[in-house]
Coordinates of C-alpha atoms in Angstrom, one line a residue:
X17 CA -5.3 32.2 -25.5
X18 CA -4.3 33.7 -28.8
X19 CA -2.1 36.7 -29.8
X20 CA -4.0 39.9 -29.4
X21 CA -1.1 42.4 -29.7
X22 CA 1.6 41.8 -32.4
X23 CA 4.6 44.1 -32.7
X24 CA 7.0 44.5 -35.6
X25 CA 10.0 46.8 -35.7
X26 CA 11.3 48.3 -38.9
X27 CA 14.7 49.9 -39.1
X28 CA 15.2 50.3 -42.9
X29 CA 13.4 52.7 -45.3
X30 CA 12.9 49.7 -47.7
X31 CA 10.1 48.0 -45.8
X32 CA 10.0 45.1 -48.3
X33 CA 12.8 43.4 -46.3
X34 CA 11.2 44.0 -42.9
X35 CA 8.8 41.8 -40.9
X36 CA 5.8 43.8 -41.9
X37 CA 4.2 41.4 -44.4
X38 CA 4.3 38.3 -42.1
X39 CA 3.1 40.5 -39.2
X40 CA 0.1 41.6 -41.3
X41 CA -0.6 37.9 -42.2
X42 CA -0.5 36.8 -38.5
X43 CA -2.4 39.8 -37.3
X44 CA -5.2 39.0 -39.7
X45 CA -5.3 35.3 -38.8
X46 CA -5.2 35.9 -35.1
X47 CA -7.6 38.9 -35.3
X48 CA -4.9 40.9 -33.4
X49 CA -3.9 44.5 -33.2
X50 CA -0.7 45.2 -35.1
X51 CA 1.8 47.7 -33.6
X52 CA 4.5 49.0 -36.0
X53 CA 7.6 50.7 -34.6
X54 CA 9.3 52.8 -37.3
X55 CA 12.7 53.2 -35.9
X56 CA 15.3 55.6 -37.2
X57 CA 18.7 54.6 -35.9
X58 CA 21.6 57.0 -35.1
X59 CA 24.5 54.6 -35.4
X60 CA 27.0 56.8 -33.7
X61 CA 28.0 55.7 -30.2
X62 CA 27.5 58.2 -27.4
X63 CA 31.0 59.2 -26.2
X64 CA 32.8 57.6 -29.1
X65 CA 33.3 60.2 -31.8
X66 CA 36.4 60.6 -34.0
X67 CA 38.8 63.3 -33.0
X68 CA 37.7 66.6 -34.6
X69 CA 34.0 65.6 -34.8
X70 CA 32.0 68.7 -34.0
X71 CA 28.4 69.3 -32.9
X72 CA 27.3 69.9 -36.5
X73 CA 28.3 66.4 -37.6
X74 CA 26.6 64.9 -34.6
X75 CA 23.4 66.9 -35.3
X76 CA 23.5 65.7 -38.9
X77 CA 23.5 62.0 -37.9
X78 CA 20.5 62.6 -35.6
X79 CA 18.7 64.5 -38.4
X80 CA 19.3 61.6 -40.8
X81 CA 17.8 59.2 -38.2
X82 CA 14.7 61.4 -37.8
X83 CA 14.3 61.5 -41.6
X84 CA 14.6 57.7 -41.8
X85 CA 11.9 57.3 -39.1
X86 CA 9.6 59.6 -41.0
X87 CA 10.3 57.9 -44.3
X88 CA 9.6 54.4 -42.8
X89 CA 6.4 55.6 -41.2
X90 CA 5.2 57.1 -44.5
X91 CA 5.9 53.9 -46.3
X92 CA 4.1 51.9 -43.6
X93 CA 1.0 54.1 -43.8
X94 CA 0.9 53.8 -47.6
X95 CA 1.1 50.0 -47.3
X96 CA -1.4 49.7 -44.5
X97 CA -4.0 51.9 -46.1
X98 CA -5.5 48.9 -47.9
X99 CA -5.5 46.5 -44.9
X100 CA -8.5 45.6 -42.8
X101 CA -6.5 44.7 -39.6
X102 CA -6.4 47.1 -36.8
X103 CA -3.0 48.8 -36.5
X104 CA -1.0 51.7 -35.3
X105 CA 2.4 53.1 -36.1
X106 CA 4.9 55.1 -34.2
X107 CA 8.0 56.9 -35.5
X108 CA 10.9 57.0 -33.0
X109 CA 14.7 57.7 -33.0
X110 CA 17.3 56.0 -31.0
X111 CA 21.1 55.7 -30.8
X112 CA 22.5 52.2 -30.7
X113 CA 23.2 52.6 -27.0
X114 CA 19.6 53.4 -26.2
X115 CA 17.9 51.2 -28.7
X116 CA 17.5 48.2 -26.4
X117 CA 15.5 50.1 -23.8
X118 CA 13.1 51.5 -26.4
X119 CA 12.5 48.2 -28.1
X120 CA 12.1 46.3 -24.8
X121 CA 9.5 48.8 -23.6
X122 CA 7.4 48.2 -26.7
X123 CA 8.0 44.4 -26.7
X124 CA 7.0 44.0 -23.0
X125 CA 3.4 44.9 -23.8
X126 CA 3.1 42.6 -26.9
X127 CA 2.0 39.0 -27.1
X128 CA 4.3 38.3 -30.1
X129 CA 7.1 40.2 -31.9
X130 CA 7.9 39.6 -35.5
X131 CA 11.2 40.5 -37.1
X132 CA 13.4 39.5 -40.0
X133 CA 16.7 37.5 -39.5
X134 CA 19.2 39.8 -37.7
X135 CA 22.2 38.5 -39.7
X136 CA 23.0 38.4 -43.4
X137 CA 23.2 40.8 -46.3
X138 CA 21.7 44.1 -45.6
X139 CA 21.4 43.6 -41.8
X140 CA 23.1 45.9 -39.3
X141 CA 24.2 46.0 -35.7
X142 CA 20.8 47.5 -34.8
X143 CA 19.0 44.3 -36.0
X144 CA 21.0 42.2 -33.6
X145 CA 20.5 44.7 -30.8
X146 CA 16.8 44.8 -31.3
X147 CA 16.5 41.0 -31.5
X148 CA 18.3 40.6 -28.2
X149 CA 16.3 43.4 -26.6
X150 CA 13.1 41.6 -27.4
X151 CA 14.3 38.3 -25.9
X152 CA 16.3 39.5 -22.9
X153 CA 14.8 42.8 -21.8
X154 CA 11.3 42.7 -23.3
X155 CA 10.7 39.0 -22.2
X156 CA 8.5 38.5 -25.3
X157 CA 8.4 35.7 -27.8
X158 CA 10.0 36.5 -31.1
X159 CA 9.1 35.1 -34.5
X160 CA 12.1 35.4 -36.8
X161 CA 11.0 35.3 -40.4
X162 CA 13.7 34.9 -43.1
X163 CA 13.3 36.8 -46.4
X164 CA 11.2 35.0 -48.9
X165 CA 9.6 32.6 -46.4
X166 CA 6.0 31.7 -47.1
X167 CA 3.9 32.9 -44.2
X168 CA 0.5 32.5 -45.7
X169 CA 0.0 29.1 -44.2
X170 CA 2.6 29.2 -41.4
X171 CA 2.3 26.7 -38.7
X172 CA 0.7 23.7 -40.5
X173 CA 3.7 21.5 -39.6
X174 CA 5.9 22.7 -36.7
X175 CA 9.2 21.3 -35.3
X176 CA 10.0 21.8 -31.7
X177 CA 13.8 21.8 -30.9
X178 CA 13.4 20.0 -27.5
X179 CA 16.4 19.8 -25.1
X180 CA 14.6 20.0 -21.8
X181 CA 15.8 23.6 -21.1
X182 CA 13.9 26.3 -19.5
X183 CA 14.3 28.4 -22.6
X184 CA 12.8 25.7 -24.8
X185 CA 9.8 25.3 -22.4
X186 CA 9.3 29.1 -22.4
X187 CA 9.1 29.1 -26.2
X188 CA 6.7 26.1 -26.2
X189 CA 4.3 27.8 -23.8
X190 CA 4.4 31.0 -25.8
X191 CA 3.7 29.1 -29.1
X192 CA 0.7 27.1 -27.8
X193 CA -1.9 29.1 -29.9
X194 CA 0.1 28.2 -33.1
X195 CA 0.6 24.6 -32.2
X196 CA -3.1 24.1 -31.4
X197 CA -3.9 25.1 -34.9
X198 CA -1.2 23.0 -36.5
X199 CA -1.8 19.8 -38.4
X200 CA 1.1 18.1 -36.6
X201 CA 3.9 19.1 -34.2
X202 CA 7.1 17.2 -34.5
X203 CA 9.2 17.1 -31.2
X204 CA 12.8 16.8 -32.3
X205 CA 15.3 15.5 -29.7
X206 CA 19.0 15.6 -30.7
X207 CA 21.3 13.2 -28.9
X208 CA 19.2 12.8 -25.7
X209 CA 21.2 12.2 -22.6
X210 CA 21.7 8.5 -21.7
X211 CA 21.1 9.1 -18.0
X212 CA 18.4 11.8 -18.1
X213 CA 14.9 11.6 -16.6
X214 CA 13.5 10.9 -20.1
X215 CA 16.1 8.4 -21.2
X216 CA 13.5 5.7 -21.8
X217 CA 11.1 7.9 -23.6
X218 CA 12.7 11.1 -25.0
X219 CA 10.1 13.8 -25.5
X220 CA 7.3 11.7 -24.0
X221 CA 6.5 13.9 -21.1
X222 CA 6.3 17.0 -23.4
X223 CA 4.1 15.1 -25.9
X224 CA 1.7 14.2 -23.1
X225 CA 1.5 17.8 -21.9
X226 CA 0.8 19.1 -25.3
X227 CA -1.8 16.5 -26.1
X228 CA -3.8 17.7 -23.2
X229 CA -3.9 21.1 -24.9
X230 CA -5.2 19.5 -28.1
X231 CA -1.9 19.5 -29.9
X232 CA -1.2 16.6 -32.3
X233 CA 2.4 15.5 -31.7
X234 CA 5.0 13.0 -33.0
X235 CA 8.5 12.5 -31.8
X236 CA 11.8 12.2 -33.7
X237 CA 15.0 11.2 -32.0
X238 CA 18.0 12.5 -34.0
X239 CA 21.7 11.7 -33.9
X240 CA 24.1 14.6 -34.0
X241 CA 25.7 13.7 -37.3
X242 CA 26.7 17.3 -38.1
X243 CA 29.0 19.6 -36.1
X244 CA 26.3 22.1 -35.1
X245 CA 22.9 21.2 -33.6
X246 CA 21.3 24.0 -35.6
X247 CA 22.4 22.2 -38.8
X248 CA 20.9 18.9 -37.7
X249 CA 17.6 20.7 -36.8
X250 CA 17.5 22.6 -40.1
X251 CA 18.1 19.4 -42.1
X252 CA 15.4 17.6 -40.2
X253 CA 12.9 20.5 -40.8
X254 CA 13.7 20.3 -44.5
X255 CA 13.3 16.4 -44.6
X256 CA 9.8 16.5 -43.0
X257 CA 8.8 19.7 -44.9
X258 CA 8.1 21.7 -41.7
X259 CA 7.2 25.3 -42.2
X260 CA 8.1 26.6 -38.7
X261 CA 10.3 25.8 -35.8
X262 CA 10.0 26.5 -32.0
X263 CA 13.1 26.7 -29.8
X264 CA 14.6 28.3 -26.8
X265 CA 17.0 31.2 -27.3
X266 CA 20.5 31.7 -25.8
X267 CA 20.8 28.8 -23.4
X268 CA 24.5 29.9 -23.2
X269 CA 25.6 33.5 -22.8
X270 CA 25.3 35.9 -25.8
X271 CA 29.1 36.4 -25.7
X272 CA 29.7 32.7 -25.9
X273 CA 27.2 32.3 -28.7
X274 CA 28.9 35.1 -30.7
X275 CA 32.4 33.9 -30.2
X276 CA 32.1 30.1 -30.1
X277 CA 28.8 29.7 -31.9
X278 CA 25.6 28.0 -30.7
X279 CA 22.2 26.7 -31.7
X280 CA 20.6 30.1 -31.4
X281 CA 23.2 32.0 -33.4
X282 CA 23.3 29.2 -36.1
X283 CA 19.6 29.2 -36.5
X284 CA 19.4 33.0 -36.7
X285 CA 22.1 33.1 -39.4
X286 CA 20.8 30.3 -41.7
X287 CA 17.2 29.4 -41.1
X288 CA 15.0 29.1 -44.2
X289 CA 11.8 28.8 -42.2
X290 CA 10.2 31.0 -39.5
X291 CA 11.5 30.3 -36.0
X292 CA 9.7 31.3 -32.8
X293 CA 12.1 31.8 -29.9
X294 CA 11.9 32.8 -26.3
X295 CA 14.4 33.1 -23.4

């Protein structure tokens, strides 16, 4: 089963830094329909206005969000006019407090969501909120594509960050169409447990399962030689020249990841290659 509905969400009027280009590439390759949500964000928080703020100021922020949504959609239509993929766009406005519900509703009916990294220069709180809405409330796989990543041939060599978690298995099952088309899939296991069920053959059961789906696999057992697992995985991906990674998202709570760090947060902040995540 391939991806037949791909969604991308754009929150900035400069669409060059959005997930639109990789979404077009994947939609063309998968012969999928591309949905584009052009989202103007009113960044004021309902019920949290500065003393003295009046209705005029509140209306101005909403009007600005409406203008942004219209400008984004106009830029999208201009860009998509020369494309042959089937596509549709929708302009919408949301406050930060209501953004998650809107994004989740669109993600729920998509096979794959494509977005840029939510952290870094030029990214805002709405990017993090949309990312989490896709994973937690939309229950959709998310392909995070960093700026400048080459997506023309994405998925030739894929790394799986395998830790036997439910989240990792969910991501693997969602990524099967990409893995079946890959030249090779590398199953990376970082510091496998000494007393786990796979202690004698880390990654072996997963490799067997994937091979029955026609996926060509190899296994790498890695030592945790760096403080963060995400750093070990990124270095490994660079060493083997992988062009994509698959991993589970937020095995710990979002609060713990934000305060103490975690593999998901570390990957979203620093990854140089596209990462497909699921929760």
